[in-house]
PDB file of C-alpha atoms in Angstrom:
ATOM      1  CA  MET A  11      99.597 -61.774  29.987  1.00  0.00           C
ATOM      2  CA  THR A  12     100.041 -63.441  33.325  1.00  0.00           C
ATOM      3  CA  ARG A  13      99.392 -61.767  36.826  1.00  0.00           C
ATOM      4  CA  TYR A  14     101.088 -62.235  39.337  1.00  0.00           C
ATOM      5  CA  PRO A  15     100.177 -61.327  43.364  1.00  0.00           C
ATOM      6  CA  SER A  16     101.541 -57.627  44.630  1.00  0.00           C
ATOM      7  CA  ALA A  17     105.403 -57.960  45.548  1.00  0.00           C
ATOM      8  CA  ASP A  18     104.106 -56.011  49.099  1.00  0.00           C
ATOM      9  CA  SER A  19     101.726 -59.431  50.132  1.00  0.00           C
ATOM     10  CA  ARG A  20     104.851 -61.438  49.894  1.00  0.00           C
ATOM     11  CA  ILE A  21     108.296 -62.308  51.562  1.00  0.00           C
ATOM     12  CA  SER A  22     111.221 -61.055  49.629  1.00  0.00           C
ATOM     13  CA  ALA A  23     114.463 -62.063  49.618  1.00  0.00           C
ATOM     14  CA  GLU A  24     115.636 -59.175  51.977  1.00  0.00           C
ATOM     15  CA  ASN A  25     113.159 -60.007  54.931  1.00  0.00           C
ATOM     16  CA  ILE A  26     114.654 -63.730  54.549  1.00  0.00           C
ATOM     17  CA  ARG A  27     117.991 -62.413  55.385  1.00  0.00           C
ATOM     18  CA  ARG A  28     116.887 -60.527  58.567  1.00  0.00           C
ATOM     19  CA  ARG A  29     115.522 -63.897  59.638  1.00  0.00           C
ATOM     20  CA  LYS A  30     119.239 -64.956  60.464  1.00  0.00           C
ATOM     21  CA  GLY A  31     119.665 -66.583  63.915  1.00  0.00           C
ATOM     22  CA  GLY A  32     115.898 -66.030  64.210  1.00  0.00           C
ATOM     23  CA  VAL A  33     112.577 -68.234  64.234  1.00  0.00           C
ATOM     24  CA  PRO A  34     113.952 -71.220  61.663  1.00  0.00           C
ATOM     25  CA  ILE A  35     113.014 -70.587  58.437  1.00  0.00           C
ATOM     26  CA  VAL A  36     110.570 -73.101  56.896  1.00  0.00           C
ATOM     27  CA  CYS A  37     111.578 -73.963  52.956  1.00  0.00           C
ATOM     28  CA  LEU A  38     110.247 -76.894  50.626  1.00  0.00           C
ATOM     29  CA  THR A  39     110.263 -77.476  46.868  1.00  0.00           C
ATOM     30  CA  ALA A  40     106.897 -76.682  44.820  1.00  0.00           C
ATOM     31  CA  TYR A  41     107.040 -77.453  41.391  1.00  0.00           C
ATOM     32  CA  THR A  42     103.077 -77.369  40.260  1.00  0.00           C
ATOM     33  CA  TYR A  43     100.032 -74.864  40.832  1.00  0.00           C
ATOM     34  CA  PRO A  44      98.276 -77.485  43.047  1.00  0.00           C
ATOM     35  CA  VAL A  45     101.032 -77.951  45.413  1.00  0.00           C
ATOM     36  CA  ALA A  46     102.160 -74.388  45.721  1.00  0.00           C
ATOM     37  CA  ARG A  47      98.329 -73.311  46.514  1.00  0.00           C
ATOM     38  CA  LEU A  48      98.442 -75.965  49.680  1.00  0.00           C
ATOM     39  CA  LEU A  49     101.901 -74.859  50.848  1.00  0.00           C
ATOM     40  CA  ASP A  50     101.678 -71.343  50.137  1.00  0.00           C
ATOM     41  CA  PRO A  51     100.344 -70.444  53.891  1.00  0.00           C
ATOM     42  CA  HIS A  52     102.202 -73.181  56.103  1.00  0.00           C
ATOM     43  CA  VAL A  53     105.805 -71.634  54.399  1.00  0.00           C
ATOM     44  CA  ASP A  54     108.323 -68.879  54.424  1.00  0.00           C
ATOM     45  CA  LEU A  55     110.221 -69.884  51.264  1.00  0.00           C
ATOM     46  CA  LEU A  56     109.143 -72.135  48.513  1.00  0.00           C
ATOM     47  CA  LEU A  57     112.159 -73.563  46.107  1.00  0.00           C
ATOM     48  CA  VAL A  58     111.588 -74.449  42.369  1.00  0.00           C
ATOM     49  CA  GLY A  59     114.109 -76.728  42.730  1.00  0.00           C
ATOM     50  CA  ASP A  60     115.715 -78.448  39.596  1.00  0.00           C
ATOM     51  CA  SER A  61     114.894 -81.591  42.037  1.00  0.00           C
ATOM     52  CA  VAL A  62     112.047 -81.206  39.063  1.00  0.00           C
ATOM     53  CA  ALA A  63     113.809 -83.438  36.236  1.00  0.00           C
ATOM     54  CA  MET A  64     113.999 -86.138  39.193  1.00  0.00           C
ATOM     55  CA  VAL A  65     110.806 -85.858  40.854  1.00  0.00           C
ATOM     56  CA  LEU A  66     107.984 -85.076  37.921  1.00  0.00           C
ATOM     57  CA  HIS A  67     109.648 -85.911  35.211  1.00  0.00           C
ATOM     58  CA  GLY A  68     111.874 -89.018  35.702  1.00  0.00           C
ATOM     59  CA  HIS A  69     115.049 -88.002  35.145  1.00  0.00           C
ATOM     60  CA  ALA A  70     118.006 -89.618  36.889  1.00  0.00           C
ATOM     61  CA  THR A  71     119.508 -86.610  38.015  1.00  0.00           C
ATOM     62  CA  THR A  72     118.918 -82.635  38.088  1.00  0.00           C
ATOM     63  CA  LEU A  73     121.151 -82.582  34.901  1.00  0.00           C
ATOM     64  CA  GLY A  74     117.749 -83.041  33.058  1.00  0.00           C
ATOM     65  CA  ALA A  75     116.636 -79.923  33.703  1.00  0.00           C
ATOM     66  CA  SER A  76     116.400 -77.083  31.036  1.00  0.00           C
ATOM     67  CA  LEU A  77     116.076 -73.614  31.818  1.00  0.00           C
ATOM     68  CA  GLU A  78     112.624 -73.669  29.611  1.00  0.00           C
ATOM     69  CA  MET A  79     111.369 -75.983  32.050  1.00  0.00           C
ATOM     70  CA  MET A  80     112.491 -74.876  35.263  1.00  0.00           C
ATOM     71  CA  ILE A  81     110.847 -71.125  33.331  1.00  0.00           C
ATOM     72  CA  ALA A  82     107.621 -72.696  32.930  1.00  0.00           C
ATOM     73  CA  HIS A  83     107.348 -74.466  37.007  1.00  0.00           C
ATOM     74  CA  GLY A  84     108.564 -71.571  37.936  1.00  0.00           C
ATOM     75  CA  GLN A  85     105.591 -69.664  36.407  1.00  0.00           C
ATOM     76  CA  ALA A  86     102.923 -72.543  37.797  1.00  0.00           C
ATOM     77  CA  VAL A  87     104.309 -71.859  41.399  1.00  0.00           C
ATOM     78  CA  MET A  88     103.850 -68.359  41.230  1.00  0.00           C
ATOM     79  CA  ARG A  89     100.266 -68.325  40.230  1.00  0.00           C
ATOM     80  CA  GLY A  90      99.867 -70.664  43.225  1.00  0.00           C
ATOM     81  CA  SER A  91     101.286 -68.423  46.059  1.00  0.00           C
ATOM     82  CA  VAL A  92     100.925 -65.364  47.603  1.00  0.00           C
ATOM     83  CA  LYS A  93     102.707 -65.122  50.378  1.00  0.00           C
ATOM     84  CA  ALA A  94     106.172 -66.886  50.119  1.00  0.00           C
ATOM     85  CA  CYS A  95     109.507 -66.157  48.680  1.00  0.00           C
ATOM     86  CA  VAL A  96     109.555 -68.061  45.539  1.00  0.00           C
ATOM     87  CA  VAL A  97     113.192 -68.787  44.558  1.00  0.00           C
ATOM     88  CA  VAL A  98     114.122 -70.462  41.061  1.00  0.00           C
ATOM     89  CA  ASP A  99     116.709 -72.733  40.802  1.00  0.00           C
ATOM     90  CA  MET A 100     119.263 -71.800  37.249  1.00  0.00           C
ATOM     91  CA  PRO A 101     119.571 -75.429  36.180  1.00  0.00           C
ATOM     92  CA  ALA A 102     123.483 -76.933  35.685  1.00  0.00           C
ATOM     93  CA  GLY A 103     124.321 -74.721  32.253  1.00  0.00           C
ATOM     94  CA  SER A 104     122.519 -71.811  32.192  1.00  0.00           C
ATOM     95  CA  TYR A 105     125.291 -70.162  34.800  1.00  0.00           C
ATOM     96  CA  GLU A 106     128.228 -71.878  34.790  1.00  0.00           C
ATOM     97  CA  ALA A 107     130.551 -70.520  31.686  1.00  0.00           C
ATOM     98  CA  SER A 108     130.687 -66.971  32.504  1.00  0.00           C
ATOM     99  CA  PRO A 109     129.084 -64.178  34.416  1.00  0.00           C
ATOM    100  CA  GLU A 110     127.011 -62.666  31.200  1.00  0.00           C
ATOM    101  CA  LEU A 111     126.034 -65.850  30.486  1.00  0.00           C
ATOM    102  CA  ALA A 112     124.693 -66.327  34.558  1.00  0.00           C
ATOM    103  CA  VAL A 113     123.129 -63.211  34.034  1.00  0.00           C
ATOM    104  CA  ALA A 114     120.926 -63.322  30.980  1.00  0.00           C
ATOM    105  CA  SER A 115     119.531 -66.571  32.352  1.00  0.00           C
ATOM    106  CA  ALA A 116     118.817 -65.548  35.648  1.00  0.00           C
ATOM    107  CA  ARG A 117     116.909 -62.217  34.267  1.00  0.00           C
ATOM    108  CA  ARG A 118     114.748 -64.498  31.810  1.00  0.00           C
ATOM    109  CA  ILE A 119     113.837 -66.619  34.319  1.00  0.00           C
ATOM    110  CA  VAL A 120     112.572 -63.486  36.623  1.00  0.00           C
ATOM    111  CA  LYS A 121     110.964 -61.743  34.382  1.00  0.00           C
ATOM    112  CA  GLU A 122     109.452 -64.584  32.881  1.00  0.00           C
ATOM    113  CA  THR A 123     108.228 -65.846  35.843  1.00  0.00           C
ATOM    114  CA  GLY A 124     107.489 -63.196  38.390  1.00  0.00           C
ATOM    115  CA  CYS A 125     110.075 -65.490  41.398  1.00  0.00           C
ATOM    116  CA  GLN A 126     112.176 -62.939  44.502  1.00  0.00           C
ATOM    117  CA  ALA A 127     115.523 -64.747  43.269  1.00  0.00           C
ATOM    118  CA  VAL A 128     117.163 -67.153  42.161  1.00  0.00           C
ATOM    119  CA  LYS A 129     119.715 -70.056  43.000  1.00  0.00           C
ATOM    120  CA  LEU A 130     122.879 -71.378  42.017  1.00  0.00           C
ATOM    121  CA  GLU A 131     125.451 -73.816  43.314  1.00  0.00           C
ATOM    122  CA  GLY A 132     128.839 -73.911  43.902  1.00  0.00           C
ATOM    123  CA  GLY A 133     131.007 -71.486  46.282  1.00  0.00           C
ATOM    124  CA  VAL A 134     134.108 -69.844  45.409  1.00  0.00           C
ATOM    125  CA  ASP A 135     134.320 -71.314  41.478  1.00  0.00           C
ATOM    126  CA  MET A 136     130.503 -69.286  41.001  1.00  0.00           C
ATOM    127  CA  ALA A 137     131.387 -66.298  43.224  1.00  0.00           C
ATOM    128  CA  SER A 138     131.215 -64.420  40.461  1.00  0.00           C
ATOM    129  CA  ARG A 139     128.075 -65.255  38.624  1.00  0.00           C
ATOM    130  CA  ILE A 140     126.744 -64.607  41.589  1.00  0.00           C
ATOM    131  CA  ALA A 141     128.096 -61.197  42.309  1.00  0.00           C
ATOM    132  CA  ALA A 142     127.305 -60.556  39.030  1.00  0.00           C
ATOM    133  CA  ILE A 143     123.372 -61.305  39.389  1.00  0.00           C
ATOM    134  CA  VAL A 144     123.075 -59.628  42.642  1.00  0.00           C
ATOM    135  CA  ALA A 145     125.241 -56.319  40.733  1.00  0.00           C
ATOM    136  CA  GLU A 146     121.461 -56.462  38.141  1.00  0.00           C
ATOM    137  CA  GLY A 147     119.430 -56.098  40.764  1.00  0.00           C
ATOM    138  CA  MET A 148     118.552 -59.582  40.837  1.00  0.00           C
ATOM    139  CA  PRO A 149     118.531 -61.957  44.407  1.00  0.00           C
ATOM    140  CA  VAL A 150     120.719 -65.089  44.863  1.00  0.00           C
ATOM    141  CA  MET A 151     120.687 -67.897  46.919  1.00  0.00           C
ATOM    142  CA  GLY A 152     123.441 -70.356  47.328  1.00  0.00           C
ATOM    143  CA  HIS A 153     124.017 -73.468  47.512  1.00  0.00           C
ATOM    144  CA  ILE A 154     127.129 -75.061  49.128  1.00  0.00           C
ATOM    145  CA  GLY A 155     128.272 -79.159  50.286  1.00  0.00           C
ATOM    146  CA  LEU A 156     126.682 -81.481  48.122  1.00  0.00           C
ATOM    147  CA  GLN A 157     125.552 -80.382  44.625  1.00  0.00           C
ATOM    148  CA  PRO A 158     123.845 -82.562  42.861  1.00  0.00           C
ATOM    149  CA  GLN A 159     124.491 -80.979  39.530  1.00  0.00           C
ATOM    150  CA  SER A 160     128.429 -81.840  39.883  1.00  0.00           C
ATOM    151  CA  VAL A 161     126.776 -85.831  41.504  1.00  0.00           C
ATOM    152  CA  GLU A 162     128.919 -86.777  37.386  1.00  0.00           C
ATOM    153  CA  LYS A 163     132.131 -85.083  38.485  1.00  0.00           C
ATOM    154  CA  ASP A 164     131.864 -85.640  42.077  1.00  0.00           C
ATOM    155  CA  GLY A 165     131.293 -89.770  41.256  1.00  0.00           C
ATOM    156  CA  GLY A 166     127.710 -89.831  43.415  1.00  0.00           C
ATOM    157  CA  TYR A 167     126.651 -87.964  46.072  1.00  0.00           C
ATOM    158  CA  LYS A 168     129.166 -87.519  48.603  1.00  0.00           C
ATOM    159  CA  ILE A 169     128.543 -86.478  52.043  1.00  0.00           C
ATOM    160  CA  LYS A 170     131.226 -82.999  52.589  1.00  0.00           C
ATOM    161  CA  GLY A 171     132.700 -82.114  55.871  1.00  0.00           C
ATOM    162  CA  ARG A 172     134.727 -85.604  56.641  1.00  0.00           C
ATOM    163  CA  THR A 173     138.097 -83.765  56.538  1.00  0.00           C
ATOM    164  CA  GLN A 174     140.178 -81.103  57.431  1.00  0.00           C
ATOM    165  CA  ASP A 175     140.707 -79.963  53.978  1.00  0.00           C
ATOM    166  CA  ASN A 176     137.312 -80.424  52.922  1.00  0.00           C
ATOM    167  CA  ILE A 177     136.133 -78.256  56.013  1.00  0.00           C
ATOM    168  CA  ALA A 178     138.337 -75.595  55.031  1.00  0.00           C
ATOM    169  CA  ALA A 179     137.293 -75.881  51.578  1.00  0.00           C
ATOM    170  CA  LEU A 180     134.054 -75.466  52.109  1.00  0.00           C
ATOM    171  CA  LEU A 181     134.295 -72.397  55.014  1.00  0.00           C
ATOM    172  CA  SER A 182     136.014 -70.485  52.107  1.00  0.00           C
ATOM    173  CA  ASP A 183     132.681 -71.532  49.959  1.00  0.00           C
ATOM    174  CA  ALA A 184     130.342 -69.578  52.899  1.00  0.00           C
ATOM    175  CA  GLU A 185     132.598 -66.825  53.233  1.00  0.00           C
ATOM    176  CA  ALA A 186     132.500 -66.474  49.214  1.00  0.00           C
ATOM    177  CA  VAL A 187     128.990 -66.796  48.858  1.00  0.00           C
ATOM    178  CA  GLU A 188     128.223 -64.252  51.218  1.00  0.00           C
ATOM    179  CA  GLU A 189     130.633 -61.612  49.923  1.00  0.00           C
ATOM    180  CA  ALA A 190     129.102 -62.186  46.711  1.00  0.00           C
ATOM    181  CA  GLY A 191     126.257 -60.922  48.027  1.00  0.00           C
ATOM    182  CA  ALA A 192     123.836 -63.820  48.499  1.00  0.00           C
ATOM    183  CA  PHE A 193     120.996 -63.008  50.930  1.00  0.00           C
ATOM    184  CA  SER A 194     120.793 -67.145  52.149  1.00  0.00           C
ATOM    185  CA  VAL A 195     122.968 -70.530  51.593  1.00  0.00           C
ATOM    186  CA  VAL A 196     121.440 -74.159  51.395  1.00  0.00           C
ATOM    187  CA  ILE A 197     123.981 -76.424  52.699  1.00  0.00           C
ATOM    188  CA  GLU A 198     123.367 -80.157  51.618  1.00  0.00           C
ATOM    189  CA  GLY A 199     124.560 -83.247  53.104  1.00  0.00           C
ATOM    190  CA  THR A 200     127.365 -81.739  55.144  1.00  0.00           C
ATOM    191  CA  MET A 201     128.141 -83.568  58.538  1.00  0.00           C
ATOM    192  CA  GLU A 202     126.075 -82.080  61.126  1.00  0.00           C
ATOM    193  CA  ALA A 203     129.161 -80.015  63.363  1.00  0.00           C
ATOM    194  CA  VAL A 204     130.722 -78.818  60.272  1.00  0.00           C
ATOM    195  CA  ALA A 205     127.139 -77.694  58.651  1.00  0.00           C
ATOM    196  CA  ALA A 206     126.703 -75.724  62.532  1.00  0.00           C
ATOM    197  CA  LYS A 207     130.372 -74.313  62.328  1.00  0.00           C
ATOM    198  CA  LEU A 208     129.508 -72.988  58.483  1.00  0.00           C
ATOM    199  CA  THR A 209     126.126 -70.988  60.406  1.00  0.00           C
ATOM    200  CA  ARG A 210     127.542 -69.435  63.064  1.00  0.00           C
ATOM    201  CA  HIS A 211     130.541 -68.751  61.035  1.00  0.00           C
ATOM    202  CA  ILE A 212     128.951 -66.320  58.012  1.00  0.00           C
ATOM    203  CA  SER A 213     125.772 -63.661  58.976  1.00  0.00           C
ATOM    204  CA  ILE A 214     123.749 -64.844  56.130  1.00  0.00           C
ATOM    205  CA  PRO A 215     121.050 -67.436  56.954  1.00  0.00           C
ATOM    206  CA  THR A 216     121.700 -71.308  56.072  1.00  0.00           C
ATOM    207  CA  ILE A 217     118.986 -72.961  54.942  1.00  0.00           C
ATOM    208  CA  GLY A 218     119.795 -76.992  55.744  1.00  0.00           C
ATOM    209  CA  ILE A 219     119.125 -80.239  53.728  1.00  0.00           C
ATOM    210  CA  GLY A 220     120.676 -83.409  55.450  1.00  0.00           C
ATOM    211  CA  ALA A 221     123.124 -79.979  57.910  1.00  0.00           C
ATOM    212  CA  SER A 222     122.223 -79.726  60.760  1.00  0.00           C
ATOM    213  CA  ALA A 223     119.501 -78.437  63.229  1.00  0.00           C
ATOM    214  CA  ASP A 224     120.973 -75.919  63.692  1.00  0.00           C
ATOM    215  CA  CYS A 225     121.102 -73.781  60.758  1.00  0.00           C
ATOM    216  CA  ASP A 226     118.780 -71.180  60.767  1.00  0.00           C
ATOM    217  CA  GLY A 227     116.280 -72.944  57.933  1.00  0.00           C
ATOM    218  CA  GLN A 228     115.287 -76.335  56.318  1.00  0.00           C
ATOM    219  CA  ILE A 229     114.356 -77.634  53.606  1.00  0.00           C
ATOM    220  CA  LEU A 230     113.497 -81.076  51.912  1.00  0.00           C
ATOM    221  CA  VAL A 231     111.635 -82.280  48.134  1.00  0.00           C
ATOM    222  CA  ILE A 232     107.929 -82.465  48.957  1.00  0.00           C
ATOM    223  CA  ASP A 233     107.507 -85.306  47.342  1.00  0.00           C
ATOM    224  CA  ASP A 234     110.453 -86.799  50.108  1.00  0.00           C
ATOM    225  CA  MET A 235     107.884 -85.037  52.980  1.00  0.00           C
ATOM    226  CA  VAL A 236     104.993 -86.456  51.742  1.00  0.00           C
ATOM    227  CA  GLY A 237     105.693 -89.774  51.547  1.00  0.00           C
ATOM    228  CA  MET A 238     105.315 -89.787  47.273  1.00  0.00           C
ATOM    229  CA  THR A 239     108.785 -90.301  46.283  1.00  0.00           C
ATOM    230  CA  VAL A 240     108.893 -93.562  44.538  1.00  0.00           C
ATOM    231  CA  ASP A 241     112.598 -94.473  44.448  1.00  0.00           C
ATOM    232  CA  ARG A 242     115.133 -94.028  47.240  1.00  0.00           C
ATOM    233  CA  VAL A 243     114.636 -91.237  49.928  1.00  0.00           C
ATOM    234  CA  PRO A 244     117.606 -90.130  51.348  1.00  0.00           C
ATOM    235  CA  LYS A 245     118.500 -90.828  54.818  1.00  0.00           C
ATOM    236  CA  PHE A 246     117.319 -87.121  55.826  1.00  0.00           C
ATOM    237  CA  VAL A 247     114.102 -86.964  55.069  1.00  0.00           C
ATOM    238  CA  LYS A 248     111.435 -87.559  57.615  1.00  0.00           C
ATOM    239  CA  GLU A 249     108.322 -88.750  56.148  1.00  0.00           C
ATOM    240  CA  TYR A 250     105.161 -86.523  57.110  1.00  0.00           C
ATOM    241  CA  ALA A 251     102.357 -88.940  55.362  1.00  0.00           C
ATOM    242  CA  ASN A 252     102.586 -91.941  52.917  1.00  0.00           C
ATOM    243  CA  LEU A 253     100.559 -90.578  49.830  1.00  0.00           C
ATOM    244  CA  ARG A 254     102.463 -93.836  48.117  1.00  0.00           C
ATOM    245  CA  SER A 255     100.078 -96.026  49.631  1.00  0.00           C
ATOM    246  CA  ALA A 256      97.253 -93.282  49.594  1.00  0.00           C
ATOM    247  CA  ILE A 257      97.355 -93.230  45.569  1.00  0.00           C
ATOM    248  CA  ALA A 258      97.803 -97.055  45.152  1.00  0.00           C
ATOM    249  CA  ASP A 259      94.869 -97.553  47.347  1.00  0.00           C
ATOM    250  CA  ALA A 260      92.713 -94.761  45.993  1.00  0.00           C
ATOM    251  CA  ALA A 261      93.658 -96.167  41.838  1.00  0.00           C
ATOM    252  CA  ALA A 262      92.901-100.439  42.637  1.00  0.00           C
ATOM    253  CA  ARG A 263      89.316 -99.075  44.596  1.00  0.00           C
ATOM    254  CA  TYR A 264      88.426 -97.202  41.016  1.00  0.00           C
ATOM    255  CA  ALA A 265      89.926 -99.837  38.910  1.00  0.00           C
ATOM    256  CA  ALA A 266      88.027-102.305  40.984  1.00  0.00           C
ATOM    257  CA  GLU A 267      84.827-100.148  41.146  1.00  0.00           C
ATOM    258  CA  VAL A 268      84.970 -98.734  37.204  1.00  0.00           C
ATOM    259  CA  ARG A 269      85.353-103.324  36.220  1.00  0.00           C
ATOM    260  CA  GLY A 270      82.883-104.048  38.138  1.00  0.00           C
ATOM    261  CA  ARG A 271      79.950-100.879  36.662  1.00  0.00           C
ATOM    262  CA  ALA A 272      79.799 -99.344  40.008  1.00  0.00           C
ATOM    263  CA  PHE A 273      81.836 -96.245  39.501  1.00  0.00           C
ATOM    264  CA  PRO A 274      80.138 -94.330  37.599  1.00  0.00           C
ATOM    265  CA  GLY A 275      76.674 -94.658  40.035  1.00  0.00           C
ATOM    266  CA  PRO A 276      73.760 -92.761  40.498  1.00  0.00           C
ATOM    267  CA  ASP A 277      75.759 -88.655  41.498  1.00  0.00           C
ATOM    268  CA  HIS A 278      78.418 -89.219  39.483  1.00  0.00           C
ATOM    269  CA  VAL A 279      75.916 -89.096  36.131  1.00  0.00           C
ATOM    270  CA  PHE A 280      73.451 -86.168  34.635  1.00  0.00           C
ATOM    271  CA  LYS A 281      69.348 -87.343  34.494  1.00  0.00           C
ATOM    272  CA  THR A 282      67.448 -84.605  34.471  1.00  0.00           C
ATOM    273  CA  ALA A 283      66.723 -82.300  31.058  1.00  0.00           C
ATOM    274  CA  SER A 284      66.330 -78.733  32.771  1.00  0.00           C
ATOM    275  CA  GLY A 285      69.783 -77.917  31.925  1.00  0.00           C
ATOM    276  CA  LYS A 286      70.484 -77.356  35.941  1.00  0.00           C
ATOM    277  CA  ASP A 287      73.275 -80.034  36.386  1.00  0.00           C
ATOM    278  CA  LYS A 288      76.075 -78.631  37.888  1.00  0.00           C
ATOM    279  CA  THR A 289      79.896 -80.003  36.693  1.00  0.00           C
TER     280      THR A 289
END
């Protein structure tokens, strides 16, 4: 049986809810045990995002994520984290059909990972799913604005909040998510002034990504943030490191040493017969 850290040592969804208007909430995605261990001391919230389908599995969109995939990565992140509030994305197809399906999927994620909350995309159209999950005692993070799971329906990754009709729809979505009982909401790919307006308009924390510095918190995909993304880097990303170059350089030096028989060297082989060598 998997053993998880005590809930008493963790930031809870309710703790996040109470951060509205306070010190900005620091969020990053995480998909693996070692990355979760490295990020956990520095963040308030770790999101096991369905972006894992693209970042680690090579799918063209997040639609490649499955419930099993999200649970497996959620378990890994929970093993590597002791402090952060861990939220696991509900993948496309696991909640849209009915409130009953949403509850069943959320219950499986929470039970099998031990995470603190789940996240799903949608506003007015998904409010009943949020409300049903919350009614069963499982916290939900909402997600409005640009919704990656709807990229095919929307005809691409289109920035939201450019027209008055869309702004009105976003306000309705924000209100619906709040009224359904979500403890926070991600606002993605939305015009800065509109995201700031949404943040002022609702009483739950907003987490921005490609939105506004006025949001109650910020999130980035970890691979984007550390410069490991091998495809196009979104405009809203700031790279705080360049691991692409570091990894490529390390691989090139390793390859050269192997081909030149410089590795392994004397420090990397076992020579004594005493049995005291350490791996």
